[in-house]
């Protein structure tokens, strides 16, 4: 009986991995569709700035300057708060999924069916400050 539990558990994991990898097909540079209503954004975060702002959009990442020091998770909290403000969503819809201790971060944004790569790109581009 224990063997069947283990095999069904591993099957679920394999199935879940396949679903995630097969849905990650739509991409527009640093912004990718994870699933319907969820996107991931690749960021290059520069903490310690005078003010939080989007600095650039390249083929690999969105450059973000953050007005918080890179210690005790302060910059990560500000990244989530700043992106939620720009993307016009709740803070609970924005989460850092990789790069918690790195300048290179991947952020997940959940926003329902209205969320699209084009909308996110438009909101980020309209907030670029040089």
PDB file of N, CA and C in Angstrom, residues 19-79:
ATOM      1  N   UNK A  19       2.777  20.453 -16.684  1.00  0.00           N
ATOM      2  CA  UNK A  19       1.783  21.499 -16.915  1.00  0.00           C
ATOM      3  C   UNK A  19       2.437  22.873 -16.850  1.00  0.00           C
ATOM      4  N   UNK A  20       3.276  23.083 -15.845  1.00  0.00           N
ATOM      5  CA  UNK A  20       3.937  24.374 -15.707  1.00  0.00           C
ATOM      6  C   UNK A  20       4.832  24.660 -16.900  1.00  0.00           C
ATOM      7  N   UNK A  21       5.645  23.685 -17.307  1.00  0.00           N
ATOM      8  CA  UNK A  21       6.562  23.934 -18.408  1.00  0.00           C
ATOM      9  C   UNK A  21       5.832  24.086 -19.734  1.00  0.00           C
ATOM     10  N   UNK A  22       4.700  23.402 -19.919  1.00  0.00           N
ATOM     11  CA  UNK A  22       3.995  23.520 -21.186  1.00  0.00           C
ATOM     12  C   UNK A  22       3.223  24.829 -21.299  1.00  0.00           C
ATOM     13  N   UNK A  23       2.862  25.458 -20.171  1.00  0.00           N
ATOM     14  CA  UNK A  23       2.122  26.711 -20.245  1.00  0.00           C
ATOM     15  C   UNK A  23       3.042  27.921 -20.338  1.00  0.00           C
ATOM     16  N   UNK A  24       4.322  27.737 -20.091  1.00  0.00           N
ATOM     17  CA  UNK A  24       5.257  28.852 -20.162  1.00  0.00           C
ATOM     18  C   UNK A  24       5.754  29.003 -21.594  1.00  0.00           C
ATOM     19  N   UNK A  25       4.844  29.313 -22.490  1.00  0.00           N
ATOM     20  CA  UNK A  25       5.216  29.403 -23.888  1.00  0.00           C
ATOM     21  C   UNK A  25       5.135  30.819 -24.424  1.00  0.00           C
ATOM     22  N   UNK A  26       4.303  31.650 -23.848  1.00  0.00           N
ATOM     23  CA  UNK A  26       4.141  33.011 -24.341  1.00  0.00           C
ATOM     24  C   UNK A  26       5.109  33.921 -23.604  1.00  0.00           C
ATOM     25  N   UNK A  27       5.943  34.630 -24.364  1.00  0.00           N
ATOM     26  CA  UNK A  27       6.947  35.480 -23.752  1.00  0.00           C
ATOM     27  C   UNK A  27       7.151  36.725 -24.588  1.00  0.00           C
ATOM     28  N   UNK A  28       7.449  37.810 -23.894  1.00  0.00           N
ATOM     29  CA  UNK A  28       7.784  39.059 -24.563  1.00  0.00           C
ATOM     30  C   UNK A  28       8.973  39.656 -23.840  1.00  0.00           C
ATOM     31  N   UNK A  29      10.166  39.143 -24.130  1.00  0.00           N
ATOM     32  CA  UNK A  29      11.373  39.617 -23.458  1.00  0.00           C
ATOM     33  C   UNK A  29      11.352  39.233 -21.995  1.00  0.00           C
ATOM     34  N   UNK A  30      11.432  40.229 -21.113  1.00  0.00           N
ATOM     35  CA  UNK A  30      11.499  39.935 -19.689  1.00  0.00           C
ATOM     36  C   UNK A  30      10.156  39.585 -19.047  1.00  0.00           C
ATOM     37  N   UNK A  31       9.074  39.619 -19.812  1.00  0.00           N
ATOM     38  CA  UNK A  31       7.743  39.324 -19.292  1.00  0.00           C
ATOM     39  C   UNK A  31       7.247  38.038 -19.949  1.00  0.00           C
ATOM     40  N   UNK A  32       6.834  37.067 -19.123  1.00  0.00           N
ATOM     41  CA  UNK A  32       6.368  35.775 -19.641  1.00  0.00           C
ATOM     42  C   UNK A  32       5.058  35.383 -18.993  1.00  0.00           C
ATOM     43  N   UNK A  33       4.237  34.676 -19.734  1.00  0.00           N
ATOM     44  CA  UNK A  33       2.989  34.137 -19.226  1.00  0.00           C
ATOM     45  C   UNK A  33       3.278  32.823 -18.526  1.00  0.00           C
ATOM     46  N   UNK A  34       2.871  32.693 -17.265  1.00  0.00           N
ATOM     47  CA  UNK A  34       3.028  31.441 -16.516  1.00  0.00           C
ATOM     48  C   UNK A  34       1.783  30.585 -16.732  1.00  0.00           C
ATOM     49  N   UNK A  35       0.639  31.177 -16.495  1.00  0.00           N
ATOM     50  CA  UNK A  35      -0.651  30.528 -16.705  1.00  0.00           C
ATOM     51  C   UNK A  35      -1.666  31.633 -16.924  1.00  0.00           C
ATOM     52  N   UNK A  36      -2.892  31.269 -17.222  1.00  0.00           N
ATOM     53  CA  UNK A  36      -3.906  32.291 -17.446  1.00  0.00           C
ATOM     54  C   UNK A  36      -4.057  33.144 -16.182  1.00  0.00           C
ATOM     55  N   UNK A  37      -3.796  34.431 -16.313  1.00  0.00           N
ATOM     56  CA  UNK A  37      -3.918  35.335 -15.182  1.00  0.00           C
ATOM     57  C   UNK A  37      -2.668  35.486 -14.344  1.00  0.00           C
ATOM     58  N   UNK A  38      -1.564  34.837 -14.709  1.00  0.00           N
ATOM     59  CA  UNK A  38      -0.312  34.940 -13.958  1.00  0.00           C
ATOM     60  C   UNK A  38       0.852  35.165 -14.913  1.00  0.00           C
ATOM     61  N   UNK A  39       1.662  36.162 -14.597  1.00  0.00           N
ATOM     62  CA  UNK A  39       2.832  36.475 -15.397  1.00  0.00           C
ATOM     63  C   UNK A  39       4.067  36.469 -14.517  1.00  0.00           C
ATOM     64  N   UNK A  40       5.228  36.290 -15.145  1.00  0.00           N
ATOM     65  CA  UNK A  40       6.481  36.474 -14.410  1.00  0.00           C
ATOM     66  C   UNK A  40       7.273  37.555 -15.123  1.00  0.00           C
ATOM     67  N   UNK A  41       7.972  38.345 -14.314  1.00  0.00           N
ATOM     68  CA  UNK A  41       8.758  39.465 -14.825  1.00  0.00           C
ATOM     69  C   UNK A  41      10.178  39.324 -14.298  1.00  0.00           C
ATOM     70  N   UNK A  42      11.157  39.389 -15.194  1.00  0.00           N
ATOM     71  CA  UNK A  42      12.567  39.356 -14.802  1.00  0.00           C
ATOM     72  C   UNK A  42      13.022  40.778 -14.526  1.00  0.00           C
ATOM     73  N   UNK A  43      13.574  40.989 -13.343  1.00  0.00           N
ATOM     74  CA  UNK A  43      14.006  42.317 -12.915  1.00  0.00           C
ATOM     75  C   UNK A  43      15.502  42.362 -12.661  1.00  0.00           C
ATOM     76  N   UNK A  44      16.090  43.523 -12.865  1.00  0.00           N
ATOM     77  CA  UNK A  44      17.434  43.827 -12.387  1.00  0.00           C
ATOM     78  C   UNK A  44      17.246  44.987 -11.420  1.00  0.00           C
ATOM     79  N   UNK A  45      17.379  44.696 -10.127  1.00  0.00           N
ATOM     80  CA  UNK A  45      17.068  45.655  -9.074  1.00  0.00           C
ATOM     81  C   UNK A  45      18.331  46.359  -8.610  1.00  0.00           C
ATOM     82  N   UNK A  46      18.242  47.668  -8.510  1.00  0.00           N
ATOM     83  CA  UNK A  46      19.351  48.481  -8.013  1.00  0.00           C
ATOM     84  C   UNK A  46      18.872  49.184  -6.745  1.00  0.00           C
ATOM     85  N   UNK A  47      19.173  48.617  -5.563  1.00  0.00           N
ATOM     86  CA  UNK A  47      18.716  49.220  -4.307  1.00  0.00           C
ATOM     87  C   UNK A  47      19.537  50.446  -3.933  1.00  0.00           C
ATOM     88  N   UNK A  48      19.016  51.214  -2.997  1.00  0.00           N
ATOM     89  CA  UNK A  48      19.727  52.376  -2.478  1.00  0.00           C
ATOM     90  C   UNK A  48      19.554  53.634  -3.307  1.00  0.00           C
ATOM     91  N   UNK A  49      18.556  53.693  -4.161  1.00  0.00           N
ATOM     92  CA  UNK A  49      18.320  54.874  -4.998  1.00  0.00           C
ATOM     93  C   UNK A  49      17.610  55.961  -4.180  1.00  0.00           C
ATOM     94  N   UNK A  50      17.602  57.184  -4.697  1.00  0.00           N
ATOM     95  CA  UNK A  50      16.903  58.285  -4.033  1.00  0.00           C
ATOM     96  C   UNK A  50      15.395  58.068  -4.049  1.00  0.00           C
ATOM     97  N   UNK A  51      14.899  57.514  -5.165  1.00  0.00           N
ATOM     98  CA  UNK A  51      13.477  57.213  -5.276  1.00  0.00           C
ATOM     99  C   UNK A  51      13.298  55.932  -6.084  1.00  0.00           C
ATOM    100  N   UNK A  52      12.200  55.248  -5.857  1.00  0.00           N
ATOM    101  CA  UNK A  52      11.914  54.027  -6.610  1.00  0.00           C
ATOM    102  C   UNK A  52      11.382  54.411  -7.981  1.00  0.00           C
ATOM    103  N   UNK A  53      11.932  53.738  -9.019  1.00  0.00           N
ATOM    104  CA  UNK A  53      11.507  54.046 -10.381  1.00  0.00           C
ATOM    105  C   UNK A  53      11.930  52.950 -11.332  1.00  0.00           C
ATOM    106  N   UNK A  54      11.244  52.871 -12.471  1.00  0.00           N
ATOM    107  CA  UNK A  54      11.643  51.974 -13.548  1.00  0.00           C
ATOM    108  C   UNK A  54      12.690  52.727 -14.348  1.00  0.00           C
ATOM    109  N   UNK A  55      13.865  52.133 -14.534  1.00  0.00           N
ATOM    110  CA  UNK A  55      14.942  52.831 -15.229  1.00  0.00           C
ATOM    111  C   UNK A  55      15.073  52.426 -16.693  1.00  0.00           C
ATOM    112  N   UNK A  56      14.792  51.155 -17.024  1.00  0.00           N
ATOM    113  CA  UNK A  56      14.914  50.722 -18.416  1.00  0.00           C
ATOM    114  C   UNK A  56      14.223  49.388 -18.625  1.00  0.00           C
ATOM    115  N   UNK A  57      13.951  49.094 -19.891  1.00  0.00           N
ATOM    116  CA  UNK A  57      13.421  47.797 -20.288  1.00  0.00           C
ATOM    117  C   UNK A  57      14.318  47.281 -21.399  1.00  0.00           C
ATOM    118  N   UNK A  58      14.937  46.129 -21.158  1.00  0.00           N
ATOM    119  CA  UNK A  58      15.803  45.527 -22.174  1.00  0.00           C
ATOM    120  C   UNK A  58      15.214  44.182 -22.597  1.00  0.00           C
ATOM    121  N   UNK A  59      15.921  43.481 -23.424  1.00  0.00           N
ATOM    122  CA  UNK A  59      15.456  42.169 -23.863  1.00  0.00           C
ATOM    123  C   UNK A  59      15.510  41.116 -22.773  1.00  0.00           C
ATOM    124  N   UNK A  60      16.318  41.353 -21.736  1.00  0.00           N
ATOM    125  CA  UNK A  60      16.507  40.361 -20.681  1.00  0.00           C
ATOM    126  C   UNK A  60      15.803  40.683 -19.374  1.00  0.00           C
ATOM    127  N   UNK A  61      15.634  41.971 -19.073  1.00  0.00           N
ATOM    128  CA  UNK A  61      15.108  42.350 -17.766  1.00  0.00           C
ATOM    129  C   UNK A  61      14.474  43.744 -17.788  1.00  0.00           C
ATOM    130  N   UNK A  62      13.764  44.024 -16.715  1.00  0.00           N
ATOM    131  CA  UNK A  62      13.252  45.365 -16.440  1.00  0.00           C
ATOM    132  C   UNK A  62      14.174  45.943 -15.374  1.00  0.00           C
ATOM    133  N   UNK A  63      14.785  47.087 -15.641  1.00  0.00           N
ATOM    134  CA  UNK A  63      15.649  47.733 -14.660  1.00  0.00           C
ATOM    135  C   UNK A  63      14.805  48.553 -13.700  1.00  0.00           C
ATOM    136  N   UNK A  64      14.995  48.309 -12.400  1.00  0.00           N
ATOM    137  CA  UNK A  64      14.224  48.997 -11.377  1.00  0.00           C
ATOM    138  C   UNK A  64      15.173  49.520 -10.318  1.00  0.00           C
ATOM    139  N   UNK A  65      15.095  50.815 -10.044  1.00  0.00           N
ATOM    140  CA  UNK A  65      15.859  51.405  -8.946  1.00  0.00           C
ATOM    141  C   UNK A  65      14.924  51.501  -7.748  1.00  0.00           C
ATOM    142  N   UNK A  66      15.403  51.069  -6.592  1.00  0.00           N
ATOM    143  CA  UNK A  66      14.567  50.986  -5.399  1.00  0.00           C
ATOM    144  C   UNK A  66      15.125  51.867  -4.284  1.00  0.00           C
ATOM    145  N   UNK A  67      14.237  52.643  -3.675  1.00  0.00           N
ATOM    146  CA  UNK A  67      14.615  53.552  -2.588  1.00  0.00           C
ATOM    147  C   UNK A  67      14.558  52.822  -1.247  1.00  0.00           C
ATOM    148  N   UNK A  68      15.364  51.797  -1.127  1.00  0.00           N
ATOM    149  CA  UNK A  68      15.486  51.034   0.114  1.00  0.00           C
ATOM    150  C   UNK A  68      16.847  50.359   0.100  1.00  0.00           C
ATOM    151  N   UNK A  69      17.448  50.203   1.274  1.00  0.00           N
ATOM    152  CA  UNK A  69      18.763  49.556   1.329  1.00  0.00           C
ATOM    153  C   UNK A  69      18.652  48.048   1.113  1.00  0.00           C
ATOM    154  N   UNK A  70      19.732  47.433   0.616  1.00  0.00           N
ATOM    155  CA  UNK A  70      19.709  45.988   0.350  1.00  0.00           C
ATOM    156  C   UNK A  70      20.008  45.150   1.593  1.00  0.00           C
ATOM    157  N   UNK A  71      19.271  45.351   2.646  1.00  0.00           N
ATOM    158  CA  UNK A  71      19.493  44.558   3.862  1.00  0.00           C
ATOM    159  C   UNK A  71      18.166  44.301   4.576  1.00  0.00           C
ATOM    160  N   UNK A  72      18.142  43.224   5.303  1.00  0.00           N
ATOM    161  CA  UNK A  72      16.979  42.834   6.105  1.00  0.00           C
ATOM    162  C   UNK A  72      15.687  42.751   5.294  1.00  0.00           C
ATOM    163  N   UNK A  73      15.774  42.467   4.012  1.00  0.00           N
ATOM    164  CA  UNK A  73      14.585  42.320   3.185  1.00  0.00           C
ATOM    165  C   UNK A  73      13.875  43.619   2.831  1.00  0.00           C
ATOM    166  N   UNK A  74      14.477  44.752   3.187  1.00  0.00           N
ATOM    167  CA  UNK A  74      13.832  46.041   2.927  1.00  0.00           C
ATOM    168  C   UNK A  74      13.655  46.304   1.432  1.00  0.00           C
ATOM    169  N   UNK A  75      14.678  46.014   0.645  1.00  0.00           N
ATOM    170  CA  UNK A  75      14.588  46.235  -0.803  1.00  0.00           C
ATOM    171  C   UNK A  75      13.536  45.315  -1.422  1.00  0.00           C
ATOM    172  N   UNK A  76      13.462  44.067  -0.969  1.00  0.00           N
ATOM    173  CA  UNK A  76      12.469  43.139  -1.504  1.00  0.00           C
ATOM    174  C   UNK A  76      11.046  43.622  -1.214  1.00  0.00           C
ATOM    175  N   UNK A  77      10.820  44.116  -0.010  1.00  0.00           N
ATOM    176  CA  UNK A  77       9.497  44.648   0.340  1.00  0.00           C
ATOM    177  C   UNK A  77       9.151  45.840  -0.543  1.00  0.00           C
ATOM    178  N   UNK A  78      10.130  46.699  -0.785  1.00  0.00           N
ATOM    179  CA  UNK A  78       9.894  47.873  -1.622  1.00  0.00           C
ATOM    180  C   UNK A  78       9.651  47.479  -3.081  1.00  0.00           C
ATOM    181  N   UNK A  79      10.327  46.442  -3.561  1.00  0.00           N
ATOM    182  CA  UNK A  79      10.104  45.950  -4.935  1.00  0.00           C
ATOM    183  C   UNK A  79       8.644  45.535  -5.082  1.00  0.00           C
TER     184      UNK A  79
END
